[in-house]
Amino acid sequence: MIGARWREHWEELRRYPSALVGMAIIALLVGLSLYTVIAIPYSQALEKWRGGEPWQLHPVNAAPVWLDRLTGGREARTLIASSEDAEVEEVPFEGGRRLRIPLEVDYDYAGFPSELNLFLHAEGHPQRPFARLAWQTPDGREIALGGHRIGREDRISLSQDRALERRLGGLVPHVGLLADPEIEGEPQVLPGRYRLLLDAVVFDDTAGIDAELVLYGRVHGIAGTDHQRRDLSLALMWGTPVALAFGLLAAVGTTVTTLVIAAVGVWYRGWVDAVIQRLTEVNMILPLLPILVMVGTLYSTSIWLMLGVVVVLGIFSAGIKMYRAMLLPIREAPYIEAARAYGAGNLRIVMRYMIPRILPVLIPTFVTLIPTFVFLEASLAVLGLGDPVLPTWGKVLNDAQSQSALYNGYYYWVVSPAVLLMLTGLGFAMLGFALDRIFNPRLRSL
Amino acid sequence: MATSRADLPANAEASLLKVRDLHTWFELRQWGFLRVGAVHAVDGVNFTLERGEAVAFVGESGCGKSSLARTLLGLHRPTRGSVRFAGREMQSLSPAELKAYRAEVGYVQQDPYGALPPFLDVRRILAEPLIVHGIKDRQERERRIRAVLEEVRLSPAEEYLGKFPHMLSGGQQQRVVIARALILAPSMIIADEPVSMLDASVRVEILNLLRGIQARRELTLVFITHDLSTVRHFAERIFVMYAGQVVESAAVDELLDHPQHPYTQALLAAIADPDAANARRLREVPAGEPPSLIQPPTGCRFHPRCPHAMAGLCDRDDPPDFTPRENHLSACWLHR
Amino acid sequence: MGDAPLLRVDDLQLHYQTRQGVVHAVDGIDFELKRNEALVVLGESGCGKSSLAKALMRVLPRNVHHQGGRVHLGDTELTALSDERFRREVQWSRMALVMQASMNALNPVVKVGEQVAEPLRVLRRWPRRQALARAAEVFALVGISTDFMTRYPFELSGGMRQRAVLAMALVAEPELVILDEPTSALDVLTQASIMNALKRVKRELGTSFILITHDVATSSELADRVALMYAGQLVEVSDAERFFSDPAHPYSQMLMASVPKLRQRSRPQAIPGQPPSLFEPPAGCRFAARCPHRFAACSRDPRAIRLAERHRVRCWLHDDTQAGGGA
């Protein structure tokens, strides 16, 4: 029954290119949200965003891959050589074995890696194995990297080895080990096959050693990584459903409550209206952001608490004045009088006859309201009052700011969440303005 | 013509509606509390309506006829006086009884488009009164809706059920308004200028429809209009209102053919029937404008404009209802 | 030549572009108006009669799709004038328009007298005192006390404001005044006294009028001639005498029968059906669908048939070559 009217509006909407672009953007964001929520379950996302272990094979502060493609360079990706793929030589001896593990990587990037780590796992050994490490370059040089006793979980940070750095002529190891010795001045990569030879002595007949050599890249994934090696794409993707949900819930929450209260005030008039008006006026001079900062600082920065505060403070917002102005003439409409004459109660008149009358006019306002709440949430996060556990766009910006991302040249860290925020704003605004033209015929030019 | 009720006992309660000394004033307040006066919209009105009778209240805008209608509908509270409907005093009704009273009185408004919620379709518009009055059975509602649509000659009903008001012509909209007024099976219909916003060719249809339904259902029809020329065929008795009061009342033909009150005479003289000779003569129109209802003139309210005003009488004393002719009331000192 | 018409309208057309399509609001209208004559354009809502006034006075909305035909006022071809010249030389000074809602269009912060004198001061460059003196004369003519000249519009009743607007239209003594539903929002007595004022003006100033209305009874108060409009066209143009006593077109007859009359006991009769859509007006006679005398010829557009001097009817029934064939 209602369908015909909405189909009419839809037909009309299709004639506004801006509406189509806006809807496409919104559809994209919604699609991304759905994909994210299905592909990366909530608990898993929170778990990962906490940082640490899951990210140890990721580089620190790597730029997005597409940035490297764009600049045409051949920056290093992360390379991993694992003992699982290596041909391990075993030589048994009295009371143990000698293991010879070659970890090989083919390196042909133009840039150096950002870091060099060796992860060692040795489980089930009665006595800690001993290993001697040697670095073999494609041009046949061999650089001894010293000996280590291997613990159960061991990480040898070659990049941090000061002695090695000195032996390499002052070059940090992840540069020095891969540099072409023939070239003077600025070090250049010597492409080819590198081998880390791990000569270990184990004191057991069966237990082995797992080794993983990681040459961390300088670019990673579609969004890069942050200072905690976390993949930014996680936060950018999960930020989408969080932002949309926050924006939508806050917009629905404030619009619905405000509308109902305004309608009640208009219908009952007298002291009810007066109280609502005075509350609104007081509320209008209360600054929202400082209150949110206060709540966040003193109580909790949970996004749901913030949502609650935003909605509660939004109830008596300036919107009430606007809705009141729209509802006042409707109160006097003959069909309302007719409804009273056939005995409709106050509640029915407010909810069924007054509010539905202005709903179409409110749809555009409502649509343009959503991004303002998305921005609010992001602003809070930038101020350090973001949700402590949820990955959001605002959090990414906040981290970027605290790590002086722009000063350090990590502009992708700032740009990508900012672009997403702007897209959100743009999408809803374009749709909202088109809807405004359809539902508010006064604006329409023939 | 007039449905005679002479066979009923002369019991006061046989009348459907008895209005005595009815006053509806609207307080004027400054800064929301300071009482600075009142609009005397209805100011001492008496009449009795029988069951199955069609009457018309006629007057210019601001004469209080619409305020009277709204008071009878229970939309305004009377300031003073009594309205008895089927023997019950309206002022003493409990909320539940008031709701039942509202089902007894149907309302047809002037502006058919404004009278229909634009966001509901015809089915829903007609279902609303039924829902409000607790008819939960969907099939029962559907049955009644279809029946009433047929009654107002919007048939086949299917064609109109799903339409929104803006898809209907003015005449069709007004039929839906009438259907809504009828759907609770009222015993009285109040129609406030039901055709003044419609085109000439549609007016007659709507008035015929209202009158036909009124006769078939034996309803009491209160027809409020500014247009005396439509009254003759659609009402049995006329009440002429001026400045919040009824100045003259009689059966239609009696009043139109033998107007007694100077105001009624002036009103009738001002109305043209289509005739080329009209263009060659000036009409007699009383000077001045209707008085302020905040400070109505003392004495007869028409005396400042009346060609027969008698100084010392008309400007001092309120004229009572005289009976210059049989069954013909006129509040004018000329009949003294 | 005393007999030359004051206004001659030939094949006037005005179509609007709307989102639903093109509205043929005025679709080929011809008529003539003599000096000191009052022509009533009668029609139901949506028949295009207000568009006719707008087309004549060039107060057009932006969505005009097509405009055609010629309008002559005296020797001047109005349709050939530029907008600028029309405004300077015709508007107010030779032709004025009073619209239905124009009583609400008075400037609320300027005294009524000043507003009424305004056309003289702007068009004729009269000094203020002289313009106000002339305005006072017109006030008396339309029946407002000159005391009201120093009041603001909100201090006047609707009837008074409507008279003031009328005074403003008359102050520059135009040859022709177009009145679009000038009294339909007013009460019976006010309506009657404004019609009285119009009759006085017509007699004393010799002004010609085009009165556009839907109200048959009111129309007879001023009409020398009547033009009945239906679905964008004039279906009958005749003298008032003939029209009100013996109309020729079936629609005229049915419309007259639908008017409730105070002094007659005959019951008014409704006209069944509805006017056609102005988006795609039917081919042939536009009233055919509602006409009881419809016959084969009606599927073709009836030409305007001349019944007598200055009496035209757009109906095949009155065409001698056709009438025998049907009805």
PDB file of N, CA and C in Angstrom, chain B residues 60-61 169 172 199 201 203-205 208 226 228-230 232-234 253 256-257 263 266-268 270-276 278-283 285-286 289 305, chain C residues 44-45 157 160 187-189 192-193 196 199-200 203 214 216-217 220-223 240-241 244 256 258-272 274 290:
ATOM      1  N   GLU B  60     -22.096  34.749   8.517  1.00  0.00           N
ATOM      2  CA  GLU B  60     -20.842  35.138   7.892  1.00  0.00           C
ATOM      3  C   GLU B  60     -19.678  34.611   8.711  1.00  0.00           C
ATOM      4  N   SER B  61     -18.458  34.723   8.151  1.00  0.00           N
ATOM      5  CA  SER B  61     -17.315  34.218   8.907  1.00  0.00           C
ATOM      6  C   SER B  61     -17.185  35.025  10.196  1.00  0.00           C
ATOM      7  N   SER B 169      -9.926  13.228  -6.538  1.00  0.00           N
ATOM      8  CA  SER B 169     -10.413  14.580  -6.829  1.00  0.00           C
ATOM      9  C   SER B 169     -11.054  15.145  -5.564  1.00  0.00           C
ATOM     10  N   GLN B 172     -14.169  13.378  -4.552  1.00  0.00           N
ATOM     11  CA  GLN B 172     -13.909  12.040  -4.001  1.00  0.00           C
ATOM     12  C   GLN B 172     -13.334  12.135  -2.592  1.00  0.00           C
ATOM     13  N   ASP B 199     -15.965  22.592  -6.397  1.00  0.00           N
ATOM     14  CA  ASP B 199     -16.487  23.256  -7.587  1.00  0.00           C
ATOM     15  C   ASP B 199     -18.003  23.165  -7.655  1.00  0.00           C
ATOM     16  N   SER B 201     -20.054  22.242  -9.857  1.00  0.00           N
ATOM     17  CA  SER B 201     -20.686  21.040 -10.395  1.00  0.00           C
ATOM     18  C   SER B 201     -20.622  19.886  -9.399  1.00  0.00           C
ATOM     19  N   ARG B 203     -20.563  20.364  -5.977  1.00  0.00           N
ATOM     20  CA  ARG B 203     -21.274  20.725  -4.753  1.00  0.00           C
ATOM     21  C   ARG B 203     -22.601  20.011  -4.622  1.00  0.00           C
ATOM     22  N   VAL B 204     -23.354  20.067  -5.713  1.00  0.00           N
ATOM     23  CA  VAL B 204     -24.695  19.514  -5.666  1.00  0.00           C
ATOM     24  C   VAL B 204     -24.632  18.021  -5.368  1.00  0.00           C
ATOM     25  N   GLU B 205     -23.678  17.351  -6.015  1.00  0.00           N
ATOM     26  CA  GLU B 205     -23.519  15.915  -5.781  1.00  0.00           C
ATOM     27  C   GLU B 205     -23.300  15.604  -4.306  1.00  0.00           C
ATOM     28  N   ASN B 208     -26.399  16.390  -2.232  1.00  0.00           N
ATOM     29  CA  ASN B 208     -27.406  15.347  -2.449  1.00  0.00           C
ATOM     30  C   ASN B 208     -27.042  14.085  -1.681  1.00  0.00           C
ATOM     31  N   HIS B 226     -22.134  29.396   4.948  1.00  0.00           N
ATOM     32  CA  HIS B 226     -22.302  30.838   4.802  1.00  0.00           C
ATOM     33  C   HIS B 226     -23.219  31.125   3.604  1.00  0.00           C
ATOM     34  N   LEU B 228     -26.548  30.904   1.828  1.00  0.00           N
ATOM     35  CA  LEU B 228     -27.979  30.660   2.002  1.00  0.00           C
ATOM     36  C   LEU B 228     -28.612  29.974   0.803  1.00  0.00           C
ATOM     37  N   SER B 229     -28.005  30.176  -0.386  1.00  0.00           N
ATOM     38  CA  SER B 229     -28.679  29.647  -1.568  1.00  0.00           C
ATOM     39  C   SER B 229     -28.640  28.125  -1.613  1.00  0.00           C
ATOM     40  N   THR B 230     -27.683  27.498  -0.935  1.00  0.00           N
ATOM     41  CA  THR B 230     -27.647  26.036  -0.971  1.00  0.00           C
ATOM     42  C   THR B 230     -28.590  25.423   0.055  1.00  0.00           C
ATOM     43  N   ARG B 232     -31.828  25.748   0.900  1.00  0.00           N
ATOM     44  CA  ARG B 232     -33.234  25.399   0.703  1.00  0.00           C
ATOM     45  C   ARG B 232     -33.457  23.898   0.490  1.00  0.00           C
ATOM     46  N   HIS B 233     -32.586  23.294  -0.297  1.00  0.00           N
ATOM     47  CA  HIS B 233     -32.830  21.892  -0.642  1.00  0.00           C
ATOM     48  C   HIS B 233     -32.158  20.912   0.293  1.00  0.00           C
ATOM     49  N   PHE B 234     -31.377  21.410   1.212  1.00  0.00           N
ATOM     50  CA  PHE B 234     -30.580  20.463   1.994  1.00  0.00           C
ATOM     51  C   PHE B 234     -30.813  20.578   3.489  1.00  0.00           C
ATOM     52  N   ASP B 253     -38.443  27.147   4.085  1.00  0.00           N
ATOM     53  CA  ASP B 253     -39.223  27.968   3.156  1.00  0.00           C
ATOM     54  C   ASP B 253     -39.781  29.190   3.860  1.00  0.00           C
ATOM     55  N   LEU B 256     -36.845  31.687   4.298  1.00  0.00           N
ATOM     56  CA  LEU B 256     -36.357  32.281   3.057  1.00  0.00           C
ATOM     57  C   LEU B 256     -37.417  33.161   2.400  1.00  0.00           C
ATOM     58  N   ASP B 257     -38.667  32.779   2.583  1.00  0.00           N
ATOM     59  CA  ASP B 257     -39.722  33.550   1.920  1.00  0.00           C
ATOM     60  C   ASP B 257     -40.221  34.709   2.785  1.00  0.00           C
ATOM     61  N   TYR B 263     -31.177  41.600   9.858  1.00  0.00           N
ATOM     62  CA  TYR B 263     -29.914  41.024   9.378  1.00  0.00           C
ATOM     63  C   TYR B 263     -30.182  39.964   8.317  1.00  0.00           C
ATOM     64  N   ALA B 266     -31.069  41.575   5.146  1.00  0.00           N
ATOM     65  CA  ALA B 266     -29.900  42.129   4.457  1.00  0.00           C
ATOM     66  C   ALA B 266     -29.111  41.025   3.763  1.00  0.00           C
ATOM     67  N   LEU B 267     -28.963  39.915   4.471  1.00  0.00           N
ATOM     68  CA  LEU B 267     -28.204  38.789   3.935  1.00  0.00           C
ATOM     69  C   LEU B 267     -28.851  38.267   2.656  1.00  0.00           C
ATOM     70  N   LEU B 268     -30.184  38.114   2.708  1.00  0.00           N
ATOM     71  CA  LEU B 268     -30.891  37.595   1.534  1.00  0.00           C
ATOM     72  C   LEU B 268     -30.828  38.585   0.379  1.00  0.00           C
ATOM     73  N   ALA B 270     -28.467  40.491  -0.313  1.00  0.00           N
ATOM     74  CA  ALA B 270     -27.120  40.554  -0.879  1.00  0.00           C
ATOM     75  C   ALA B 270     -26.830  39.381  -1.797  1.00  0.00           C
ATOM     76  N   ILE B 271     -27.654  38.340  -1.725  1.00  0.00           N
ATOM     77  CA  ILE B 271     -27.349  37.145  -2.512  1.00  0.00           C
ATOM     78  C   ILE B 271     -27.990  37.225  -3.884  1.00  0.00           C
ATOM     79  N   ALA B 272     -27.157  37.003  -4.875  1.00  0.00           N
ATOM     80  CA  ALA B 272     -27.638  37.085  -6.246  1.00  0.00           C
ATOM     81  C   ALA B 272     -28.005  35.702  -6.744  1.00  0.00           C
ATOM     82  N   ASP B 273     -29.051  35.619  -7.507  1.00  0.00           N
ATOM     83  CA  ASP B 273     -29.277  34.457  -8.348  1.00  0.00           C
ATOM     84  C   ASP B 273     -28.806  34.866  -9.725  1.00  0.00           C
ATOM     85  N   PRO B 274     -28.256  33.926 -10.492  1.00  0.00           N
ATOM     86  CA  PRO B 274     -27.716  34.313 -11.799  1.00  0.00           C
ATOM     87  C   PRO B 274     -28.791  34.997 -12.645  1.00  0.00           C
ATOM     88  N   ASP B 275     -28.515  36.215 -13.028  1.00  0.00           N
ATOM     89  CA  ASP B 275     -29.488  36.987 -13.789  1.00  0.00           C
ATOM     90  C   ASP B 275     -28.753  38.176 -14.382  1.00  0.00           C
ATOM     91  N   ALA B 276     -28.896  38.363 -15.675  1.00  0.00           N
ATOM     92  CA  ALA B 276     -28.162  39.433 -16.344  1.00  0.00           C
ATOM     93  C   ALA B 276     -28.573  40.800 -15.818  1.00  0.00           C
ATOM     94  N   ASN B 278     -28.792  41.697 -12.834  1.00  0.00           N
ATOM     95  CA  ASN B 278     -28.016  42.041 -11.638  1.00  0.00           C
ATOM     96  C   ASN B 278     -27.008  43.134 -11.928  1.00  0.00           C
ATOM     97  N   ALA B 279     -26.433  43.066 -13.135  1.00  0.00           N
ATOM     98  CA  ALA B 279     -25.332  43.966 -13.449  1.00  0.00           C
ATOM     99  C   ALA B 279     -25.803  45.414 -13.539  1.00  0.00           C
ATOM    100  N   ARG B 280     -27.102  45.622 -13.649  1.00  0.00           N
ATOM    101  CA  ARG B 280     -27.584  46.984 -13.863  1.00  0.00           C
ATOM    102  C   ARG B 280     -28.091  47.641 -12.592  1.00  0.00           C
ATOM    103  N   ARG B 281     -28.080  46.909 -11.467  1.00  0.00           N
ATOM    104  CA  ARG B 281     -28.563  47.570 -10.242  1.00  0.00           C
ATOM    105  C   ARG B 281     -27.609  47.321  -9.092  1.00  0.00           C
ATOM    106  N   LEU B 282     -27.560  48.303  -8.216  1.00  0.00           N
ATOM    107  CA  LEU B 282     -26.723  48.147  -7.020  1.00  0.00           C
ATOM    108  C   LEU B 282     -27.521  47.382  -5.972  1.00  0.00           C
ATOM    109  N   ARG B 283     -26.818  46.595  -5.176  1.00  0.00           N
ATOM    110  CA  ARG B 283     -27.498  45.871  -4.099  1.00  0.00           C
ATOM    111  C   ARG B 283     -27.482  46.700  -2.829  1.00  0.00           C
ATOM    112  N   VAL B 285     -26.664  46.991   0.781  1.00  0.00           N
ATOM    113  CA  VAL B 285     -25.802  46.295   1.732  1.00  0.00           C
ATOM    114  C   VAL B 285     -25.704  47.156   2.974  1.00  0.00           C
ATOM    115  N   PRO B 286     -25.942  46.595   4.126  1.00  0.00           N
ATOM    116  CA  PRO B 286     -25.804  47.409   5.336  1.00  0.00           C
ATOM    117  C   PRO B 286     -24.355  47.880   5.476  1.00  0.00           C
ATOM    118  N   GLU B 289     -19.150  46.628   9.331  1.00  0.00           N
ATOM    119  CA  GLU B 289     -18.660  45.262   9.342  1.00  0.00           C
ATOM    120  C   GLU B 289     -19.172  44.578  10.605  1.00  0.00           C
ATOM    121  N   ARG B 305     -25.488  48.518  12.573  1.00  0.00           N
ATOM    122  CA  ARG B 305     -25.612  48.445  11.114  1.00  0.00           C
ATOM    123  C   ARG B 305     -27.079  48.433  10.675  1.00  0.00           C
TER     124      ARG B 305
ATOM    125  N   GLU C  44     -14.705  26.264 -13.859  1.00  0.00           N
ATOM    126  CA  GLU C  44     -14.436  25.551 -12.622  1.00  0.00           C
ATOM    127  C   GLU C  44     -12.940  25.526 -12.357  1.00  0.00           C
ATOM    128  N   SER C  45     -12.555  25.132 -11.149  1.00  0.00           N
ATOM    129  CA  SER C  45     -11.134  25.161 -10.829  1.00  0.00           C
ATOM    130  C   SER C  45     -10.399  24.195 -11.761  1.00  0.00           C
ATOM    131  N   SER C 157      -9.871  45.144   7.668  1.00  0.00           N
ATOM    132  CA  SER C 157     -10.480  43.831   7.491  1.00  0.00           C
ATOM    133  C   SER C 157     -10.184  43.333   6.077  1.00  0.00           C
ATOM    134  N   MET C 160     -11.857  45.352   3.409  1.00  0.00           N
ATOM    135  CA  MET C 160     -11.223  46.667   3.239  1.00  0.00           C
ATOM    136  C   MET C 160      -9.918  46.532   2.450  1.00  0.00           C
ATOM    137  N   ASP C 187     -16.993  37.354   2.679  1.00  0.00           N
ATOM    138  CA  ASP C 187     -18.357  37.064   3.092  1.00  0.00           C
ATOM    139  C   ASP C 187     -19.385  37.650   2.134  1.00  0.00           C
ATOM    140  N   VAL C 188     -20.604  37.122   2.274  1.00  0.00           N
ATOM    141  CA  VAL C 188     -21.676  37.507   1.363  1.00  0.00           C
ATOM    142  C   VAL C 188     -21.866  39.019   1.293  1.00  0.00           C
ATOM    143  N   LEU C 189     -21.963  39.656   2.469  1.00  0.00           N
ATOM    144  CA  LEU C 189     -22.255  41.094   2.465  1.00  0.00           C
ATOM    145  C   LEU C 189     -21.083  41.880   1.903  1.00  0.00           C
ATOM    146  N   ALA C 192     -21.003  41.470  -1.796  1.00  0.00           N
ATOM    147  CA  ALA C 192     -22.020  42.290  -2.469  1.00  0.00           C
ATOM    148  C   ALA C 192     -21.567  43.741  -2.532  1.00  0.00           C
ATOM    149  N   SER C 193     -20.956  44.249  -1.462  1.00  0.00           N
ATOM    150  CA  SER C 193     -20.616  45.672  -1.495  1.00  0.00           C
ATOM    151  C   SER C 193     -19.402  45.914  -2.386  1.00  0.00           C
ATOM    152  N   ASN C 196     -20.816  46.062  -5.763  1.00  0.00           N
ATOM    153  CA  ASN C 196     -21.396  47.399  -5.914  1.00  0.00           C
ATOM    154  C   ASN C 196     -20.327  48.406  -6.311  1.00  0.00           C
ATOM    155  N   LYS C 199     -19.394  48.068  -9.885  1.00  0.00           N
ATOM    156  CA  LYS C 199     -20.411  48.629 -10.786  1.00  0.00           C
ATOM    157  C   LYS C 199     -20.261  50.147 -10.841  1.00  0.00           C
ATOM    158  N   ARG C 200     -20.036  50.768  -9.686  1.00  0.00           N
ATOM    159  CA  ARG C 200     -19.871  52.236  -9.658  1.00  0.00           C
ATOM    160  C   ARG C 200     -18.664  52.655 -10.482  1.00  0.00           C
ATOM    161  N   ARG C 203     -19.270  52.488 -14.141  1.00  0.00           N
ATOM    162  CA  ARG C 203     -20.131  53.549 -14.628  1.00  0.00           C
ATOM    163  C   ARG C 203     -19.400  54.886 -14.642  1.00  0.00           C
ATOM    164  N   HIS C 214     -15.393  31.456 -10.539  1.00  0.00           N
ATOM    165  CA  HIS C 214     -16.064  30.161 -10.676  1.00  0.00           C
ATOM    166  C   HIS C 214     -17.516  30.289 -10.224  1.00  0.00           C
ATOM    167  N   VAL C 216     -21.101  31.472 -10.458  1.00  0.00           N
ATOM    168  CA  VAL C 216     -22.037  31.915 -11.493  1.00  0.00           C
ATOM    169  C   VAL C 216     -22.860  33.106 -11.003  1.00  0.00           C
ATOM    170  N   ALA C 217     -23.331  33.029  -9.754  1.00  0.00           N
ATOM    171  CA  ALA C 217     -24.189  34.103  -9.246  1.00  0.00           C
ATOM    172  C   ALA C 217     -23.420  35.418  -9.179  1.00  0.00           C
ATOM    173  N   SER C 220     -22.833  37.220 -12.491  1.00  0.00           N
ATOM    174  CA  SER C 220     -23.931  37.959 -13.121  1.00  0.00           C
ATOM    175  C   SER C 220     -24.033  39.376 -12.573  1.00  0.00           C
ATOM    176  N   GLU C 221     -23.317  39.671 -11.492  1.00  0.00           N
ATOM    177  CA  GLU C 221     -23.385  41.002 -10.898  1.00  0.00           C
ATOM    178  C   GLU C 221     -22.693  42.066 -11.751  1.00  0.00           C
ATOM    179  N   LEU C 222     -21.783  41.634 -12.625  1.00  0.00           N
ATOM    180  CA  LEU C 222     -21.017  42.625 -13.362  1.00  0.00           C
ATOM    181  C   LEU C 222     -21.088  42.407 -14.873  1.00  0.00           C
ATOM    182  N   ALA C 223     -21.486  41.179 -15.274  1.00  0.00           N
ATOM    183  CA  ALA C 223     -21.234  40.772 -16.655  1.00  0.00           C
ATOM    184  C   ALA C 223     -22.073  41.503 -17.698  1.00  0.00           C
ATOM    185  N   ALA C 240     -24.519  38.541 -21.739  1.00  0.00           N
ATOM    186  CA  ALA C 240     -24.995  38.052 -20.451  1.00  0.00           C
ATOM    187  C   ALA C 240     -26.475  37.711 -20.498  1.00  0.00           C
ATOM    188  N   GLU C 241     -27.243  38.576 -21.138  1.00  0.00           N
ATOM    189  CA  GLU C 241     -28.685  38.332 -21.252  1.00  0.00           C
ATOM    190  C   GLU C 241     -28.962  36.922 -21.730  1.00  0.00           C
ATOM    191  N   PHE C 244     -27.419  33.912 -19.325  1.00  0.00           N
ATOM    192  CA  PHE C 244     -28.091  33.567 -18.074  1.00  0.00           C
ATOM    193  C   PHE C 244     -29.523  33.113 -18.296  1.00  0.00           C
ATOM    194  N   MET C 256     -25.513  25.978 -15.406  1.00  0.00           N
ATOM    195  CA  MET C 256     -26.581  26.832 -14.879  1.00  0.00           C
ATOM    196  C   MET C 256     -27.543  26.015 -14.020  1.00  0.00           C
ATOM    197  N   SER C 258     -26.791  23.483 -12.269  1.00  0.00           N
ATOM    198  CA  SER C 258     -26.162  22.984 -11.044  1.00  0.00           C
ATOM    199  C   SER C 258     -26.079  24.072  -9.967  1.00  0.00           C
ATOM    200  N   VAL C 259     -26.400  25.309 -10.338  1.00  0.00           N
ATOM    201  CA  VAL C 259     -26.271  26.403  -9.367  1.00  0.00           C
ATOM    202  C   VAL C 259     -27.507  26.454  -8.467  1.00  0.00           C
ATOM    203  N   PRO C 260     -27.305  26.351  -7.158  1.00  0.00           N
ATOM    204  CA  PRO C 260     -28.470  26.482  -6.266  1.00  0.00           C
ATOM    205  C   PRO C 260     -28.957  27.921  -6.286  1.00  0.00           C
ATOM    206  N   LYS C 261     -30.258  28.085  -6.416  1.00  0.00           N
ATOM    207  CA  LYS C 261     -30.790  29.440  -6.490  1.00  0.00           C
ATOM    208  C   LYS C 261     -31.658  29.716  -5.286  1.00  0.00           C
ATOM    209  N   LEU C 262     -31.437  30.888  -4.737  1.00  0.00           N
ATOM    210  CA  LEU C 262     -32.129  31.238  -3.508  1.00  0.00           C
ATOM    211  C   LEU C 262     -33.623  31.389  -3.734  1.00  0.00           C
ATOM    212  N   ARG C 263     -33.976  31.993  -4.863  1.00  0.00           N
ATOM    213  CA  ARG C 263     -35.376  32.393  -5.055  1.00  0.00           C
ATOM    214  C   ARG C 263     -36.162  31.415  -5.909  1.00  0.00           C
ATOM    215  N   GLN C 264     -35.555  30.297  -6.248  1.00  0.00           N
ATOM    216  CA  GLN C 264     -36.309  29.330  -7.042  1.00  0.00           C
ATOM    217  C   GLN C 264     -36.385  28.010  -6.304  1.00  0.00           C
ATOM    218  N   ARG C 265     -37.455  27.290  -6.534  1.00  0.00           N
ATOM    219  CA  ARG C 265     -37.627  26.036  -5.805  1.00  0.00           C
ATOM    220  C   ARG C 265     -37.043  24.842  -6.559  1.00  0.00           C
ATOM    221  N   SER C 266     -36.587  25.092  -7.807  1.00  0.00           N
ATOM    222  CA  SER C 266     -36.049  23.953  -8.554  1.00  0.00           C
ATOM    223  C   SER C 266     -34.776  23.448  -7.882  1.00  0.00           C
ATOM    224  N   ARG C 267     -34.647  22.153  -7.888  1.00  0.00           N
ATOM    225  CA  ARG C 267     -33.503  21.546  -7.222  1.00  0.00           C
ATOM    226  C   ARG C 267     -32.300  21.598  -8.155  1.00  0.00           C
ATOM    227  N   PRO C 268     -31.129  22.002  -7.647  1.00  0.00           N
ATOM    228  CA  PRO C 268     -29.956  22.017  -8.519  1.00  0.00           C
ATOM    229  C   PRO C 268     -29.580  20.601  -8.951  1.00  0.00           C
ATOM    230  N   GLN C 269     -29.055  20.499 -10.173  1.00  0.00           N
ATOM    231  CA  GLN C 269     -28.688  19.191 -10.720  1.00  0.00           C
ATOM    232  C   GLN C 269     -27.168  19.096 -10.875  1.00  0.00           C
ATOM    233  N   ALA C 270     -26.609  18.001 -10.409  1.00  0.00           N
ATOM    234  CA  ALA C 270     -25.154  17.836 -10.511  1.00  0.00           C
ATOM    235  C   ALA C 270     -24.756  17.493 -11.939  1.00  0.00           C
ATOM    236  N   ILE C 271     -23.496  17.825 -12.287  1.00  0.00           N
ATOM    237  CA  ILE C 271     -22.968  17.413 -13.586  1.00  0.00           C
ATOM    238  C   ILE C 271     -22.158  16.146 -13.359  1.00  0.00           C
ATOM    239  N   PRO C 272     -22.563  15.037 -13.940  1.00  0.00           N
ATOM    240  CA  PRO C 272     -21.805  13.806 -13.685  1.00  0.00           C
ATOM    241  C   PRO C 272     -20.425  13.872 -14.336  1.00  0.00           C
ATOM    242  N   GLN C 274     -16.093  14.063 -14.598  1.00  0.00           N
ATOM    243  CA  GLN C 274     -15.065  15.026 -14.222  1.00  0.00           C
ATOM    244  C   GLN C 274     -14.436  15.646 -15.450  1.00  0.00           C
ATOM    245  N   ARG C 290     -18.879  13.980 -20.856  1.00  0.00           N
ATOM    246  CA  ARG C 290     -19.898  14.244 -19.850  1.00  0.00           C
ATOM    247  C   ARG C 290     -21.208  14.711 -20.482  1.00  0.00           C
TER     248      ARG C 290
END
